[in-house]
Short mmCIF file of C-alpha atoms and ligand atoms in Angstrom, two decimals:
data_model
loop_
_atom_site.label_atom_id
_atom_site.label_comp_id
_atom_site.label_asym_id
_atom_site.label_seq_id
_atom_site.Cartn_x
_atom_site.Cartn_y
_atom_site.Cartn_z
CA UNK A 3 7.44 17.47 -6.59
CA UNK A 4 7.86 20.22 -4.04
CA UNK A 5 5.59 19.95 -1.03
CA UNK A 6 4.86 23.59 -0.33
CA UNK A 7 3.86 26.68 -2.31
CA UNK A 8 1.71 24.75 -4.79
CA UNK A 9 -1.81 25.43 -6.00
CA UNK A 10 -3.47 22.01 -6.03
CA UNK A 11 -6.84 20.72 -7.27
CA UNK A 12 -7.97 17.46 -5.64
CA UNK A 13 -10.96 15.81 -7.31
CA UNK A 14 -13.22 14.13 -4.74
CA UNK A 15 -11.42 16.12 -2.04
CA UNK A 16 -14.37 16.48 0.33
CA UNK A 17 -14.12 12.97 1.79
CA UNK A 18 -11.83 10.03 2.51
CA UNK A 19 -8.37 9.98 0.97
CA UNK A 20 -8.93 13.20 -1.00
CA UNK A 21 -9.83 15.04 2.21
CA UNK A 22 -6.81 13.53 4.01
CA UNK A 23 -4.54 14.82 1.23
CA UNK A 24 -6.31 18.21 1.19
CA UNK A 25 -5.82 18.70 4.95
CA UNK A 26 -2.14 17.77 4.80
CA UNK A 27 -1.38 19.87 1.72
CA UNK A 28 -3.08 22.82 3.43
CA UNK A 29 -0.97 22.32 6.60
CA UNK A 30 2.19 22.18 4.48
CA UNK A 31 1.54 25.67 3.05
CA UNK A 32 -0.26 25.02 -0.23
CA UNK A 33 -3.38 26.56 -1.76
CA UNK A 34 -5.92 23.75 -2.00
CA UNK A 35 -8.97 23.46 -4.24
CA UNK A 36 -11.37 20.51 -4.04
CA UNK A 37 -14.35 19.44 -6.13
CA UNK A 38 -17.11 16.86 -5.97
CA UNK A 39 -20.81 16.38 -6.65
CA UNK A 40 -22.17 16.96 -3.11
CA UNK A 41 -22.34 20.65 -2.25
CA UNK A 42 -23.10 19.72 1.40
CA UNK A 43 -19.86 17.72 1.70
CA UNK A 44 -17.85 20.59 0.20
CA UNK A 45 -19.49 23.03 2.64
CA UNK A 46 -18.61 20.84 5.62
CA UNK A 47 -14.98 21.11 4.56
CA UNK A 48 -15.01 24.91 4.18
CA UNK A 49 -16.79 25.26 7.55
CA UNK A 50 -13.71 23.60 9.06
CA UNK A 51 -11.08 24.96 6.64
CA UNK A 52 -12.24 28.32 5.21
CA UNK A 53 -9.03 28.59 3.15
CA UNK A 54 -10.00 25.62 0.95
CA UNK A 55 -11.60 26.65 -2.34
CA UNK A 56 -14.46 24.46 -3.57
CA UNK A 57 -16.28 23.77 -6.81
CA UNK A 58 -19.27 21.54 -7.41
CA UNK A 59 -18.53 19.22 -10.33
CA UNK A 60 -19.81 16.00 -11.83
CA UNK A 61 -16.86 14.32 -13.48
CA UNK A 62 -19.02 11.55 -14.95
CA UNK A 63 -20.17 14.02 -17.63
CA UNK A 64 -17.83 15.26 -20.35
CA UNK A 65 -19.38 18.73 -20.00
CA UNK A 66 -18.72 18.64 -16.23
CA UNK A 67 -15.02 17.99 -16.85
CA UNK A 68 -14.81 20.76 -19.44
CA UNK A 69 -16.65 23.14 -17.12
CA UNK A 70 -14.17 22.37 -14.31
CA UNK A 71 -11.18 22.93 -16.58
CA UNK A 72 -12.59 26.18 -18.00
CA UNK A 73 -13.29 27.44 -14.47
CA UNK A 74 -9.70 26.67 -13.42
CA UNK A 75 -8.25 28.23 -16.59
CA UNK A 76 -10.31 31.40 -16.02
CA UNK A 77 -9.89 31.75 -12.23
CA UNK A 78 -6.83 29.73 -11.19
CA UNK A 79 -4.57 29.61 -14.22
CA UNK A 80 -1.58 29.36 -11.84
CA UNK A 81 -2.75 25.87 -10.74
CA UNK A 82 0.29 23.60 -10.87
CA UNK A 83 -0.91 20.25 -9.44
CA UNK A 84 -3.89 18.08 -10.40
CA UNK A 85 -4.81 15.15 -8.12
CA UNK A 86 -7.02 12.63 -9.94
CA UNK A 87 -8.55 11.12 -6.80
CA UNK A 88 -12.34 10.91 -7.39
CA UNK A 89 -13.59 7.38 -7.88
CA UNK A 90 -16.43 4.97 -7.19
CA UNK A 91 -16.47 1.29 -6.26
CA UNK A 92 -19.33 -1.11 -7.01
CA UNK A 93 -19.64 -4.41 -5.14
CA UNK A 94 -21.41 -6.65 -7.65
CA UNK A 95 -21.50 -9.83 -9.69
CA UNK A 96 -21.52 -10.16 -13.47
CA UNK A 97 -24.85 -12.00 -13.14
CA UNK A 98 -26.57 -9.01 -11.42
CA UNK A 99 -29.38 -7.49 -13.45
CA UNK A 100 -27.92 -3.97 -13.28
CA UNK A 101 -24.31 -5.13 -13.75
CA UNK A 102 -23.68 -3.50 -17.11
CA UNK A 103 -25.08 -0.10 -16.14
CA UNK A 104 -23.07 -0.02 -12.92
CA UNK A 105 -19.95 -1.20 -14.75
CA UNK A 106 -20.42 1.60 -17.25
CA UNK A 107 -20.70 4.23 -14.50
CA UNK A 108 -17.55 2.90 -12.88
CA UNK A 109 -15.62 2.92 -16.15
CA UNK A 110 -16.74 6.50 -16.86
CA UNK A 111 -15.83 7.81 -13.39
CA UNK A 112 -12.63 5.84 -12.79
CA UNK A 113 -11.21 5.75 -16.32
CA UNK A 114 -12.84 8.17 -18.75
CA UNK A 115 -12.85 11.10 -16.30
CA UNK A 116 -9.19 11.06 -15.22
CA UNK A 117 -8.02 10.36 -18.79
CA UNK A 118 -10.01 13.37 -20.02
CA UNK A 119 -8.87 15.58 -17.11
CA UNK A 120 -5.24 14.61 -17.80
CA UNK A 121 -5.62 15.71 -21.42
CA UNK A 122 -7.40 18.95 -20.48
CA UNK A 123 -5.15 19.99 -17.59
CA UNK A 124 -1.90 19.21 -19.40
CA UNK A 125 -2.80 22.27 -21.53
CA UNK A 126 -2.49 24.47 -18.45
CA UNK A 127 0.85 26.31 -18.81
CA UNK A 128 1.60 26.28 -15.07
CA UNK A 129 0.88 22.54 -14.54
CA UNK A 130 3.99 20.65 -13.39
CA UNK A 131 2.60 17.64 -11.47
CA UNK A 132 -0.27 15.16 -11.65
CA UNK A 133 -1.02 12.67 -8.87
CA UNK A 134 -3.15 9.68 -9.84
CA UNK A 135 -4.85 7.66 -7.11
CA UNK A 136 -4.90 4.02 -8.23
CA UNK A 137 -5.11 1.05 -5.81
CA UNK A 138 -3.42 -2.09 -4.52
CA UNK A 139 -6.17 -3.81 -6.55
CA UNK A 140 -4.43 -2.52 -9.71
CA UNK A 141 -2.07 -5.49 -9.26
CA UNK A 142 -4.46 -8.22 -8.07
CA UNK A 143 -8.26 -8.13 -8.46
CA UNK A 144 -10.81 -8.55 -5.69
CA UNK A 145 -13.62 -10.35 -7.51
CA UNK A 146 -16.30 -8.73 -5.31
CA UNK A 147 -15.41 -5.48 -7.12
CA UNK A 148 -14.59 -6.90 -10.57
CA UNK A 149 -14.91 -3.79 -12.70
CA UNK A 150 -13.45 -1.48 -10.06
CA UNK A 151 -10.31 -3.65 -9.87
CA UNK A 152 -10.02 -3.57 -13.66
CA UNK A 153 -10.45 0.23 -13.80
CA UNK A 154 -7.55 0.58 -11.35
CA UNK A 155 -5.36 -1.77 -13.43
CA UNK A 156 -6.13 0.47 -16.41
CA UNK A 157 -5.34 3.61 -14.44
CA UNK A 158 -2.06 2.14 -13.17
CA UNK A 159 -1.03 1.36 -16.75
CA UNK A 160 -2.14 4.78 -18.02
CA UNK A 161 -0.20 6.44 -15.20
CA UNK A 162 3.00 4.67 -16.27
CA UNK A 163 2.54 5.89 -19.85
CA UNK A 164 1.67 9.40 -18.62
CA UNK A 165 4.91 9.49 -16.59
CA UNK A 166 6.82 8.83 -19.80
CA UNK A 167 4.76 10.97 -22.18
CA UNK A 168 4.33 14.10 -20.05
CA UNK A 169 8.01 14.35 -19.11
CA UNK A 170 8.57 16.32 -22.31
CA UNK A 171 6.05 18.90 -21.09
CA UNK A 172 7.79 19.17 -17.71
CA UNK A 173 4.90 17.44 -15.91
CA UNK A 174 5.86 14.90 -13.24
CA UNK A 175 3.28 12.13 -12.81
CA UNK A 176 3.06 10.47 -9.40
CA UNK A 177 1.07 7.32 -8.63
CA UNK A 178 -0.62 7.19 -5.24
CA UNK A 179 -1.41 3.54 -4.51
CA UNK A 180 -3.62 3.08 -1.42
CA UNK A 181 -4.37 -0.28 0.16
CA UNK A 182 -7.86 -0.73 1.71
CA UNK A 183 -8.40 2.29 4.01
CA UNK A 184 -11.25 3.28 6.29
CA UNK A 185 -13.42 5.49 4.05
CA UNK A 186 -16.99 5.29 2.75
CA UNK A 187 -15.82 3.99 -0.65
CA UNK A 188 -18.35 1.51 -2.04
CA UNK A 189 -20.84 2.31 0.76
CA UNK A 190 -20.74 3.02 4.49
CA UNK A 191 -19.22 0.27 6.64
CA UNK A 192 -17.49 -1.76 3.92
CA UNK A 193 -14.02 -0.44 4.84
CA UNK A 194 -14.49 -0.02 8.62
CA UNK A 195 -11.84 -2.63 9.50
CA UNK A 196 -9.18 -0.99 7.32
CA UNK A 197 -6.44 1.39 8.62
CA UNK A 198 -7.19 5.11 8.94
CA UNK A 199 -6.50 7.52 6.07
CA UNK A 200 -4.15 9.52 8.34
CA UNK A 201 -1.63 6.62 8.51
CA UNK A 202 -1.63 6.42 4.73
CA UNK A 203 -1.23 10.19 4.29
CA UNK A 204 1.77 10.16 6.68
CA UNK A 205 3.38 7.40 4.59
CA UNK A 206 2.62 9.25 1.33
CA UNK A 207 4.23 12.47 2.54
CA UNK A 208 7.34 10.66 3.77
CA UNK A 209 7.72 9.07 0.34
CA UNK A 210 7.09 12.38 -1.45
CA UNK A 211 9.86 13.93 0.68
CA UNK A 212 12.18 11.14 -0.52
CA UNK A 213 11.30 12.04 -4.14
CA UNK A 214 9.44 8.78 -4.83
CA UNK A 215 6.88 8.66 -7.65
CA UNK A 216 5.06 5.42 -6.68
CA UNK A 217 3.62 5.90 -3.23
CA UNK A 218 2.57 2.70 -1.47
CA UNK A 219 1.60 1.45 2.00
CA UNK A 220 1.24 -2.04 3.51
CA UNK A 221 -0.66 -4.31 1.12
CA UNK A 222 -0.13 -2.01 -1.86
CA UNK A 223 3.63 -1.92 -1.23
CA UNK A 224 3.73 -5.73 -1.18
CA UNK A 225 1.58 -6.08 -4.32
CA UNK A 226 3.47 -3.43 -6.31
CA UNK A 227 6.68 -5.44 -5.80
CA UNK A 228 5.20 -8.95 -6.07
CA UNK A 229 6.12 -11.52 -8.69
CA UNK A 230 3.58 -13.81 -10.45
CA UNK A 231 3.57 -16.49 -7.73
CA UNK A 232 2.97 -14.00 -4.93
CA UNK A 233 0.21 -12.33 -6.96
CA UNK A 234 -1.47 -15.71 -7.55
CA UNK A 235 -1.28 -16.52 -3.83
CA UNK A 236 -2.74 -13.12 -2.96
CA UNK A 237 -5.56 -13.72 -5.46
CA UNK A 238 -6.40 -17.06 -3.81
CA UNK A 239 -6.35 -15.53 -0.32
CA UNK A 240 -8.54 -12.61 -1.32
CA UNK A 241 -10.98 -14.67 -3.40
CA UNK A 242 -11.44 -18.03 -1.62
CA UNK A 243 -13.35 -20.61 -3.66
N1 LIG B 1 -10.59 3.57 0.59
C1 LIG B 1 -9.92 2.59 0.01
O1 LIG B 1 -9.87 1.47 0.53
C2 LIG B 1 -9.20 2.85 -1.29
C3 LIG B 1 -8.19 1.93 -1.67
C4 LIG B 1 -7.52 2.13 -2.88
C5 LIG B 1 -7.86 3.21 -3.68
N2 LIG B 1 -8.83 4.08 -3.31
C6 LIG B 1 -9.15 5.20 -4.22
O2 LIG B 1 -9.07 6.41 -3.52
C7 LIG B 1 -9.90 7.38 -4.17
C8 LIG B 1 -10.74 8.08 -3.12
O3 LIG B 1 -11.63 7.13 -2.53
P1 LIG B 1 -12.03 7.14 -0.99
O4 LIG B 1 -11.68 5.85 -0.44
O5 LIG B 1 -11.51 8.37 -0.36
O6 LIG B 1 -13.62 7.14 -1.07
P2 LIG B 1 -14.68 8.34 -0.98
O7 LIG B 1 -14.61 8.99 0.36
O8 LIG B 1 -15.96 7.75 -1.43
O9 LIG B 1 -14.12 9.38 -2.03
C9 LIG B 1 -14.48 9.40 -3.39
C10 LIG B 1 -14.67 10.86 -3.77
O10 LIG B 1 -14.90 10.93 -5.17
C11 LIG B 1 -15.93 11.87 -5.42
N3 LIG B 1 -16.64 11.50 -6.65
C12 LIG B 1 -17.17 10.30 -6.96
N4 LIG B 1 -17.80 10.37 -8.15
C13 LIG B 1 -17.63 11.65 -8.61
C14 LIG B 1 -18.05 12.34 -9.77
N5 LIG B 1 -18.80 11.76 -10.71
N6 LIG B 1 -17.71 13.64 -9.89
C15 LIG B 1 -16.98 14.26 -8.93
N7 LIG B 1 -16.55 13.66 -7.81
C16 LIG B 1 -16.88 12.36 -7.65
C17 LIG B 1 -16.85 11.76 -4.20
O11 LIG B 1 -17.54 12.98 -3.96
P3 LIG B 1 -19.11 13.14 -4.34
O12 LIG B 1 -19.79 11.87 -3.94
O13 LIG B 1 -19.54 14.34 -3.56
O14 LIG B 1 -19.11 13.39 -5.82
C18 LIG B 1 -15.87 11.50 -3.07
O15 LIG B 1 -15.45 12.70 -2.43
C19 LIG B 1 -10.72 6.61 -5.20
O16 LIG B 1 -10.15 6.77 -6.48
C20 LIG B 1 -10.57 5.17 -4.75
O17 LIG B 1 -10.72 4.26 -5.80
C21 LIG B 1 -9.49 3.92 -2.13
#
């Protein structure tokens, strides 16, 4: 995909990785739109970057996704890039009392929402690229986040199929595969020891410039290339008994 002159919507673009991508795409000469549930977080971004266009949206509701698409189709029909970045991460055990409800929320936000948005936005005539934010945990699960890891494995698989299926429509599908990074994902403090988002964004843009469609960094690069033995060893390291 070209790196400048795009009109890009980044879901969950007011914080963490989405914000890192939004800042960089803006610097590179793109029109950037972001959406998320918290109006206050969106406002903080526009206070700093008045050029960024914002929209409050709740992607966990089917109506929220349709509302977002209809708003884009009516006001920004020249949008050409969708970044499916919004996601949640629940640290939990299957034996927790609220496990099923939290699992359901995670499946809706991390799977149902981007699948639905992909279907909706591929109807947009100008759309020529989709970036899906999966995870290094797509390849090997961290059992502290059992359903999250599984949602990312799903999204990785769906992204591969989307790359194949949307080619005919002239839509390039790019997988963005972060390792653990220092954001508030899963709750404040859980990712404090991880590398900063800026390092990851630098790596992503270098790979985009090289025309790559699977963008990795550190742990996620290793896991995306690993064979079964390496994946088993990683599982044991990450989930000591
Ligand atoms: N940080 C990591 O270690 C890491 C590693 C691999 C992959 N990832 C992936 O990277 C993506 C971004 O995560 P992050 O680390 O940047 O964490 P984050 O700062 O918590 O970002 C998640 C974003 O998603 C938005 N969001 C969540 N639920 C939403 C909903 N129902 N409707 C609309 N927006 C929603 C949040 O905004 P609101 O709360 O305002 O809605 C927030 O801006 C996620 O898909 C995550 O799985 C992160």
